[in-house]
PDB file of C-alpha atoms and ligand atoms in Angstrom:
ATOM      1  CA  MET A   3      24.654  -3.783   6.627  1.00 44.00           C
ATOM      2  CA  PRO A   4      23.977  -1.641   3.522  1.00 49.00           C
ATOM      3  CA  ALA A   5      20.604   0.126   3.720  1.00 50.00           C
ATOM      4  CA  GLN A   6      19.431  -1.534   0.499  1.00 57.00           C
ATOM      5  CA  THR A   7      19.651  -5.061   2.014  1.00 77.00           C
ATOM      6  CA  ILE A   8      17.702  -4.654   5.252  1.00 86.00           C
ATOM      7  CA  PRO A   9      15.824  -7.888   6.103  1.00 90.00           C
ATOM      8  CA  GLY A  10      12.079  -7.616   5.563  1.00 95.00           C
ATOM      9  CA  VAL A  11      12.466  -4.731   3.127  1.00 98.00           C
ATOM     10  CA  THR A  12      12.164  -4.954  -0.646  1.00 98.00           C
ATOM     11  CA  VAL A  13      13.515  -1.956  -2.523  1.00 98.00           C
ATOM     12  CA  ILE A  14      11.844  -1.929  -5.922  1.00 97.00           C
ATOM     13  CA  ASP A  15      14.705  -1.063  -8.222  1.00 94.00           C
ATOM     14  CA  HIS A  16      13.426  -0.602 -11.766  1.00 96.00           C
ATOM     15  CA  PRO A  17      14.313   2.074 -14.332  1.00 97.00           C
ATOM     16  CA  LEU A  18      10.721   3.340 -14.644  1.00 98.00           C
ATOM     17  CA  VAL A  19      10.351   3.462 -10.862  1.00 98.00           C
ATOM     18  CA  ARG A  20      13.558   5.496 -10.554  1.00 98.00           C
ATOM     19  CA  VAL A  21      12.530   7.904 -13.320  1.00 98.00           C
ATOM     20  CA  LYS A  22       9.032   8.505 -11.959  1.00 98.00           C
ATOM     21  CA  LEU A  23      10.297   8.901  -8.411  1.00 98.00           C
ATOM     22  CA  THR A  24      12.768  11.517  -9.666  1.00 98.00           C
ATOM     23  CA  LEU A  25       9.855  13.472 -11.162  1.00 98.00           C
ATOM     24  CA  LEU A  26       7.988  13.265  -7.850  1.00 98.00           C
ATOM     25  CA  ARG A  27      11.038  14.528  -5.979  1.00 98.00           C
ATOM     26  CA  SER A  28      11.533  17.571  -8.216  1.00 98.00           C
ATOM     27  CA  ARG A  29      10.132  20.791  -6.785  1.00 97.00           C
ATOM     28  CA  GLU A  30       9.349  21.858 -10.376  1.00 96.00           C
ATOM     29  CA  THR A  31       6.712  19.116 -10.688  1.00 96.00           C
ATOM     30  CA  THR A  32       3.145  20.481 -10.711  1.00 94.00           C
ATOM     31  CA  PRO A  33       0.310  18.876  -8.708  1.00 92.00           C
ATOM     32  CA  ALA A  34      -1.109  17.470 -11.963  1.00 95.00           C
ATOM     33  CA  GLN A  35       2.224  15.852 -12.892  1.00 96.00           C
ATOM     34  CA  PHE A  36       2.690  14.705  -9.297  1.00 97.00           C
ATOM     35  CA  ARG A  37      -0.689  12.905  -9.311  1.00 97.00           C
ATOM     36  CA  GLN A  38      -0.062  11.315 -12.694  1.00 97.00           C
ATOM     37  CA  ASN A  39       3.380  10.018 -11.768  1.00 98.00           C
ATOM     38  CA  LEU A  40       2.315   8.824  -8.333  1.00 98.00           C
ATOM     39  CA  THR A  41      -0.507   6.850  -9.926  1.00 98.00           C
ATOM     40  CA  GLU A  42       1.836   5.307 -12.498  1.00 98.00           C
ATOM     41  CA  LEU A  43       4.458   4.517  -9.873  1.00 98.00           C
ATOM     42  CA  ALA A  44       1.879   2.777  -7.694  1.00 98.00           C
ATOM     43  CA  THR A  45       0.825   0.629 -10.662  1.00 98.00           C
ATOM     44  CA  LEU A  46       4.436  -0.402 -11.248  1.00 98.00           C
ATOM     45  CA  MET A  47       4.995  -1.124  -7.565  1.00 98.00           C
ATOM     46  CA  ALA A  48       1.874  -3.278  -7.400  1.00 98.00           C
ATOM     47  CA  PHE A  49       3.635  -5.940  -9.490  1.00 97.00           C
ATOM     48  CA  GLU A  50       6.360  -6.422  -6.886  1.00 97.00           C
ATOM     49  CA  VAL A  51       4.139  -5.964  -3.836  1.00 98.00           C
ATOM     50  CA  THR A  52       1.780  -8.704  -5.071  1.00 98.00           C
ATOM     51  CA  ARG A  53       4.452 -11.099  -6.349  1.00 97.00           C
ATOM     52  CA  SER A  54       4.015 -13.525  -3.425  1.00 97.00           C
ATOM     53  CA  LEU A  55       0.186 -13.640  -3.468  1.00 98.00           C
ATOM     54  CA  GLU A  56      -1.027 -17.227  -3.407  1.00 98.00           C
ATOM     55  CA  THR A  57      -3.029 -18.554  -6.360  1.00 98.00           C
ATOM     56  CA  ARG A  58      -5.065 -21.709  -6.950  1.00 98.00           C
ATOM     57  CA  THR A  59      -6.182 -23.423 -10.112  1.00 98.00           C
ATOM     58  CA  GLN A  60      -9.118 -21.932 -11.953  1.00 98.00           C
ATOM     59  CA  GLU A  61     -10.562 -23.994 -14.780  1.00 98.00           C
ATOM     60  CA  VAL A  62     -11.716 -21.968 -17.776  1.00 98.00           C
ATOM     61  CA  HIS A  63     -12.704 -22.807 -21.320  1.00 98.00           C
ATOM     62  CA  THR A  64     -11.012 -20.796 -24.032  1.00 98.00           C
ATOM     63  CA  PRO A  65     -12.846 -20.653 -27.371  1.00 98.00           C
ATOM     64  CA  LEU A  66     -10.704 -23.689 -28.316  1.00 98.00           C
ATOM     65  CA  ALA A  67     -10.105 -25.856 -25.259  1.00 98.00           C
ATOM     66  CA  PRO A  68     -10.283 -26.166 -21.456  1.00 98.00           C
ATOM     67  CA  HIS A  69      -7.426 -24.507 -19.591  1.00 98.00           C
ATOM     68  CA  ALA A  70      -6.167 -24.779 -15.990  1.00 98.00           C
ATOM     69  CA  GLY A  71      -5.576 -21.123 -15.146  1.00 98.00           C
ATOM     70  CA  SER A  72      -5.100 -19.242 -11.864  1.00 98.00           C
ATOM     71  CA  GLN A  73      -7.116 -17.224  -9.411  1.00 98.00           C
ATOM     72  CA  LEU A  74      -6.082 -15.453  -6.208  1.00 98.00           C
ATOM     73  CA  VAL A  75      -6.778 -17.495  -3.080  1.00 98.00           C
ATOM     74  CA  LYS A  76      -7.602 -14.513  -0.864  1.00 98.00           C
ATOM     75  CA  PRO A  77      -9.308 -11.178  -1.499  1.00 98.00           C
ATOM     76  CA  VAL A  78      -7.049  -8.127  -1.571  1.00 98.00           C
ATOM     77  CA  VAL A  79      -7.717  -5.054   0.568  1.00 98.00           C
ATOM     78  CA  LEU A  80      -5.848  -1.824  -0.140  1.00 98.00           C
ATOM     79  CA  ALA A  81      -5.484   0.229   3.027  1.00 98.00           C
ATOM     80  CA  PRO A  82      -4.375   3.815   2.345  1.00 98.00           C
ATOM     81  CA  ILE A  83      -3.244   5.993   5.249  1.00 98.00           C
ATOM     82  CA  LEU A  84      -5.110   9.261   4.630  1.00 98.00           C
ATOM     83  CA  ARG A  85      -4.507  11.545   3.029  1.00 95.00           C
ATOM     84  CA  ALA A  86      -1.411  10.834   0.970  1.00 97.00           C
ATOM     85  CA  GLY A  87      -1.884   7.068   0.860  1.00 98.00           C
ATOM     86  CA  LEU A  88      -4.959   7.643  -1.283  1.00 98.00           C
ATOM     87  CA  GLY A  89      -2.615   8.722  -4.052  1.00 97.00           C
ATOM     88  CA  MET A  90      -1.350   5.144  -4.434  1.00 98.00           C
ATOM     89  CA  VAL A  91      -4.784   3.514  -4.511  1.00 98.00           C
ATOM     90  CA  GLU A  92      -5.873   4.475  -8.019  1.00 97.00           C
ATOM     91  CA  GLY A  93      -2.651   3.143  -9.544  1.00 98.00           C
ATOM     92  CA  MET A  94      -2.847  -0.146  -7.656  1.00 98.00           C
ATOM     93  CA  LEU A  95      -6.515  -0.574  -8.577  1.00 98.00           C
ATOM     94  CA  HIS A  96      -5.455  -0.529 -12.246  1.00 98.00           C
ATOM     95  CA  VAL A  97      -4.041  -4.034 -11.700  1.00 98.00           C
ATOM     96  CA  LEU A  98      -6.093  -5.071  -8.635  1.00 98.00           C
ATOM     97  CA  SER A  99      -9.520  -4.084  -9.889  1.00 96.00           C
ATOM     98  CA  ASP A 100     -11.344  -6.485  -7.538  1.00 97.00           C
ATOM     99  CA  ALA A 101      -9.642  -5.111  -4.410  1.00 98.00           C
ATOM    100  CA  SER A 102     -11.646  -3.502  -1.613  1.00 98.00           C
ATOM    101  CA  VAL A 103     -10.401  -0.365   0.124  1.00 98.00           C
ATOM    102  CA  ALA A 104     -10.021   0.219   3.873  1.00 98.00           C
ATOM    103  CA  HIS A 105      -9.572   3.882   4.830  1.00 98.00           C
ATOM    104  CA  ILE A 106      -7.268   4.722   7.749  1.00 98.00           C
ATOM    105  CA  GLY A 107      -7.383   8.351   8.871  1.00 98.00           C
ATOM    106  CA  ILE A 108      -4.129   9.338  10.581  1.00 97.00           C
ATOM    107  CA  PHE A 109      -2.227  12.608  10.542  1.00 94.00           C
ATOM    108  CA  ARG A 110       1.071  13.457  12.150  1.00 94.00           C
ATOM    109  CA  ASN A 111       1.096  16.187  14.784  1.00 94.00           C
ATOM    110  CA  GLU A 112       3.424  18.866  13.400  1.00 90.00           C
ATOM    111  CA  GLU A 113       5.062  19.601  16.772  1.00 94.00           C
ATOM    112  CA  THR A 114       5.287  16.185  18.430  1.00 96.00           C
ATOM    113  CA  HIS A 115       5.420  14.145  15.173  1.00 95.00           C
ATOM    114  CA  GLN A 116       3.125  11.639  16.876  1.00 96.00           C
ATOM    115  CA  PRO A 117       0.349  10.008  14.803  1.00 97.00           C
ATOM    116  CA  GLN A 118      -3.225  11.011  15.557  1.00 97.00           C
ATOM    117  CA  SER A 119      -6.031   8.727  14.420  1.00 97.00           C
ATOM    118  CA  TYR A 120      -9.333  10.193  13.247  1.00 97.00           C
ATOM    119  CA  TYR A 121     -11.045   7.579  11.061  1.00 98.00           C
ATOM    120  CA  PHE A 122     -11.120   3.852  10.281  1.00 98.00           C
ATOM    121  CA  LYS A 123     -13.484   2.016   7.954  1.00 98.00           C
ATOM    122  CA  ALA A 124     -12.646  -1.437   6.611  1.00 98.00           C
ATOM    123  CA  PRO A 125     -14.465  -4.049   4.529  1.00 97.00           C
ATOM    124  CA  VAL A 126     -15.878  -7.116   6.309  1.00 96.00           C
ATOM    125  CA  CYS A 127     -13.421  -9.436   4.553  1.00 93.00           C
ATOM    126  CA  LEU A 128     -10.447  -7.864   6.398  1.00 97.00           C
ATOM    127  CA  SER A 129      -9.558 -10.947   8.451  1.00 97.00           C
ATOM    128  CA  ASP A 130      -9.456 -13.210   5.349  1.00 97.00           C
ATOM    129  CA  ALA A 131      -7.678 -10.718   3.131  1.00 98.00           C
ATOM    130  CA  GLU A 132      -4.210  -9.912   1.888  1.00 98.00           C
ATOM    131  CA  VAL A 133      -3.950  -6.333   3.110  1.00 98.00           C
ATOM    132  CA  ILE A 134      -1.667  -3.809   1.417  1.00 98.00           C
ATOM    133  CA  VAL A 135      -1.123  -0.603   3.390  1.00 98.00           C
ATOM    134  CA  THR A 136      -0.222   2.344   1.163  1.00 98.00           C
ATOM    135  CA  ASP A 137       1.472   5.603   2.135  1.00 98.00           C
ATOM    136  CA  PRO A 138       4.089   7.445   0.057  1.00 98.00           C
ATOM    137  CA  MET A 139       6.258   8.385   3.063  1.00 98.00           C
ATOM    138  CA  LEU A 140       7.747   6.242   5.858  1.00 98.00           C
ATOM    139  CA  ALA A 141       9.457   8.858   8.034  1.00 98.00           C
ATOM    140  CA  THR A 142       9.544   8.212  11.806  1.00 98.00           C
ATOM    141  CA  GLY A 143       7.323   5.182  11.215  1.00 98.00           C
ATOM    142  CA  GLY A 144       4.743   6.356  13.762  1.00 98.00           C
ATOM    143  CA  SER A 145       1.862   6.552  11.264  1.00 98.00           C
ATOM    144  CA  ALA A 146       2.649   3.147   9.746  1.00 98.00           C
ATOM    145  CA  VAL A 147       2.908   1.476  13.162  1.00 98.00           C
ATOM    146  CA  ALA A 148      -0.417   2.999  14.267  1.00 98.00           C
ATOM    147  CA  ALA A 149      -2.176   2.119  11.000  1.00 98.00           C
ATOM    148  CA  ILE A 150      -1.043  -1.503  11.112  1.00 98.00           C
ATOM    149  CA  GLN A 151      -2.045  -1.759  14.778  1.00 98.00           C
ATOM    150  CA  THR A 152      -5.527  -0.512  13.837  1.00 98.00           C
ATOM    151  CA  LEU A 153      -5.759  -3.065  11.024  1.00 98.00           C
ATOM    152  CA  LYS A 154      -4.672  -5.905  13.318  1.00 98.00           C
ATOM    153  CA  GLU A 155      -7.230  -4.855  15.937  1.00 98.00           C
ATOM    154  CA  GLY A 156      -9.785  -4.956  13.092  1.00 97.00           C
ATOM    155  CA  GLY A 157      -8.830  -8.582  12.384  1.00 98.00           C
ATOM    156  CA  ALA A 158      -6.203  -8.287   9.622  1.00 98.00           C
ATOM    157  CA  SER A 159      -3.504 -10.947   9.784  1.00 97.00           C
ATOM    158  CA  THR A 160      -1.641 -10.791   6.461  1.00 98.00           C
ATOM    159  CA  ILE A 161      -0.308  -7.296   5.882  1.00 98.00           C
ATOM    160  CA  ARG A 162       2.187  -5.777   3.459  1.00 98.00           C
ATOM    161  CA  TYR A 163       3.282  -2.145   3.619  1.00 98.00           C
ATOM    162  CA  ALA A 164       4.047  -0.172   0.439  1.00 98.00           C
ATOM    163  CA  CYS A 165       5.628   3.282   0.381  1.00 98.00           C
ATOM    164  CA  LEU A 166       7.626   5.344  -2.083  1.00 98.00           C
ATOM    165  CA  VAL A 167      10.283   6.963   0.090  1.00 98.00           C
ATOM    166  CA  SER A 168      11.484   5.423   3.347  1.00 98.00           C
ATOM    167  CA  CYS A 169      14.429   5.943   5.684  1.00 98.00           C
ATOM    168  CA  VAL A 170      16.284   3.636   8.049  1.00 97.00           C
ATOM    169  CA  GLN A 171      14.700   5.157  11.168  1.00 97.00           C
ATOM    170  CA  GLY A 172      11.158   4.485   9.939  1.00 98.00           C
ATOM    171  CA  ILE A 173      12.031   1.014   8.689  1.00 98.00           C
ATOM    172  CA  GLU A 174      13.619   0.042  12.018  1.00 97.00           C
ATOM    173  CA  ARG A 175      10.626   1.358  13.969  1.00 98.00           C
ATOM    174  CA  LEU A 176       8.122  -0.482  11.790  1.00 98.00           C
ATOM    175  CA  ARG A 177      10.141  -3.723  11.755  1.00 98.00           C
ATOM    176  CA  SER A 178      10.584  -3.640  15.530  1.00 98.00           C
ATOM    177  CA  VAL A 179       6.848  -3.327  16.241  1.00 98.00           C
ATOM    178  CA  HIS A 180       5.437  -5.324  13.302  1.00 98.00           C
ATOM    179  CA  PRO A 181       8.163  -7.759  12.163  1.00 98.00           C
ATOM    180  CA  ASP A 182       5.563  -9.826  10.286  1.00 98.00           C
ATOM    181  CA  VAL A 183       4.907  -6.983   7.835  1.00 98.00           C
ATOM    182  CA  GLN A 184       7.020  -6.953   4.668  1.00 98.00           C
ATOM    183  CA  ILE A 185       7.990  -3.426   3.608  1.00 98.00           C
ATOM    184  CA  PHE A 186       8.163  -2.417  -0.059  1.00 98.00           C
ATOM    185  CA  ALA A 187       9.754   0.909  -0.986  1.00 98.00           C
ATOM    186  CA  ALA A 188      10.984   2.652  -4.112  1.00 98.00           C
ATOM    187  CA  ALA A 189      13.849   4.258  -2.169  1.00 98.00           C
ATOM    188  CA  ILE A 190      15.578   4.388   1.212  1.00 98.00           C
ATOM    189  CA  ASP A 191      16.737   7.952   1.827  1.00 98.00           C
ATOM    190  CA  PRO A 192      19.598   8.924   4.142  1.00 97.00           C
ATOM    191  CA  GLU A 193      17.979  10.865   6.974  1.00 97.00           C
ATOM    192  CA  LEU A 194      15.228  12.806   8.706  1.00 98.00           C
ATOM    193  CA  ASN A 195      15.580  16.525   9.372  1.00 97.00           C
ATOM    194  CA  GLU A 196      14.669  18.304  12.628  1.00 96.00           C
ATOM    195  CA  ARG A 197      11.003  18.493  11.508  1.00 96.00           C
ATOM    196  CA  ALA A 198      11.032  14.721  10.906  1.00 97.00           C
ATOM    197  CA  TYR A 199      10.833  15.164   7.120  1.00 98.00           C
ATOM    198  CA  ILE A 200      12.738  12.717   4.937  1.00 98.00           C
ATOM    199  CA  VAL A 201      15.805  14.276   3.271  1.00 98.00           C
ATOM    200  CA  PRO A 202      16.082  14.565   0.320  1.00 98.00           C
ATOM    201  CA  GLY A 203      12.602  12.971   0.187  1.00 98.00           C
ATOM    202  CA  LEU A 204       9.975  14.733  -1.889  1.00 98.00           C
ATOM    203  CA  GLY A 205       8.465  17.169   0.611  1.00 97.00           C
ATOM    204  CA  ASP A 206       4.968  16.814   2.001  1.00 97.00           C
ATOM    205  CA  ALA A 207       3.366  14.126  -0.122  1.00 97.00           C
ATOM    206  CA  GLY A 208      -0.230  14.920   0.868  1.00 96.00           C
ATOM    207  CA  ASP A 209       0.151  18.633   0.249  1.00 96.00           C
ATOM    208  CA  ARG A 210       1.783  18.054  -3.132  1.00 96.00           C
ATOM    209  CA  TYR A 211      -0.786  15.451  -4.236  1.00 96.00           C
ATOM    210  CA  PHE A 212      -3.806  17.486  -3.150  1.00 94.00           C
ATOM    211  CA  GLY A 213      -2.380  20.908  -4.091  1.00 92.00           C
ATOM    212  CA  THR A 214      -2.521  22.211  -0.511  1.00 93.00           C
ATOM    213  CA  VAL A 215       1.129  23.310  -0.308  1.00 82.00           C
ATOM    214  CA  ARG A 216       1.389  26.246   2.107  1.00 71.00           C
TER     215      ARG A 216
HETATM  216  C1  PRP B   3       2.540  12.004   6.144  1.00 56.19           C
HETATM  217  C2  PRP B   3       2.728  10.748   5.336  1.00 56.19           C
HETATM  218  C3  PRP B   3       2.646   9.675   6.392  1.00 56.19           C
HETATM  219  C4  PRP B   3       3.305  10.325   7.574  1.00 56.19           C
HETATM  220  C5  PRP B   3       4.713   9.827   7.665  1.00 56.19           C
HETATM  221  O1  PRP B   3       1.210  12.216   6.415  1.00 56.19           O
HETATM  222  O2  PRP B   3       1.794  10.605   4.306  1.00 56.19           O
HETATM  223  O3  PRP B   3       1.326   9.271   6.699  1.00 56.19           O
HETATM  224  O4  PRP B   3       3.289  11.742   7.334  1.00 56.19           O
HETATM  225  O5  PRP B   3       5.323  10.291   8.829  1.00 56.19           O
HETATM  226  P1  PRP B   3       5.730   9.340  10.041  1.00 56.19           P
HETATM  227  O6  PRP B   3       6.364   8.127   9.436  1.00 56.19           O
HETATM  228  O7  PRP B   3       6.698  10.182  10.797  1.00 56.19           O
HETATM  229  O8  PRP B   3       4.500   9.029  10.825  1.00 56.19           O
HETATM  230  P2  PRP B   3       0.680  13.543   7.165  1.00 56.19           P
HETATM  231  O9  PRP B   3       0.640  13.316   8.630  1.00 56.19           O
HETATM  232  O10 PRP B   3       1.455  14.727   6.688  1.00 56.19           O
HETATM  233  O11 PRP B   3      -0.821  13.631   6.723  1.00 56.19           O
HETATM  234  P3  PRP B   3      -1.473  13.955   5.292  1.00 56.19           P
HETATM  235  O12 PRP B   3      -1.237  12.767   4.412  1.00 56.19           O
HETATM  236  O13 PRP B   3      -2.901  14.145   5.634  1.00 56.19           O
HETATM  237  O14 PRP B   3      -0.828  15.198   4.744  1.00 56.19           O
HETATM  238  N1  URA B   4       5.395  13.292   5.634  1.00 56.19           N
HETATM  239  C1  URA B   4       5.654  13.675   4.374  1.00 56.19           C
HETATM  240  O1  URA B   4       4.733  13.910   3.585  1.00 56.19           O
HETATM  241  N2  URA B   4       6.940  13.807   3.998  1.00 56.19           N
HETATM  242  C2  URA B   4       7.961  13.552   4.829  1.00 56.19           C
HETATM  243  O2  URA B   4       9.121  13.687   4.437  1.00 56.19           O
HETATM  244  C3  URA B   4       7.660  13.145   6.151  1.00 56.19           C
HETATM  245  C4  URA B   4       6.377  13.019   6.522  1.00 56.19           C
END
């Protein structure tokens, strides 16, 4: 099956998404440009990630007449995997201004590539909410699997996962453990290298976003 048609995965193919992702990939891009483009890309992705949110009728009165409009049925919780996932929150909040934010502290051990959890704080509405996990990179999938497990243990039941760059290995891992979670990505890259970095990828997303490149 072609990588772009994996069940449970939506690849957001849009000219602006492709252009901004290209800027993020370029090693010439400065931290300031990286932040700006990551924010803008997250805003664009929010449209597709939220497409299936349920709405109900909301009656309003325009200055001229009553109108049967729409409101979201459930609250939205954005759940960034720290650190790099934070980079997608600001952009998504541009179009989800009422969303709450759950912080999930996980970093990947550089030798074993296993996720290590260090923090979790979620809003009380987690179990009623539409949760959107954000993290720019889905590499081995270990961090995503652990983050979603933490959210489920905290009561979350409706979870979407949004990343920029994914790869088949990470997608398969995440789908095998959490098949209920729809994955949204701007790209599916060909492979992981021996350090479990996505190739071509964009490098270390957290280091590039926060200007901590070694
Ligand atoms: C990166 C990235 C993901 C994880 C992906 O975070 O932001 O969270 O690695 O790798 P995986 O799919 O193999 O688990 P990192 O651990 O570098 O932490 P940071 O965001 O604090 O830099
Ligand atoms: N984490 C990153 O930031 N980039 C990768 O390619 C893999 C893990």
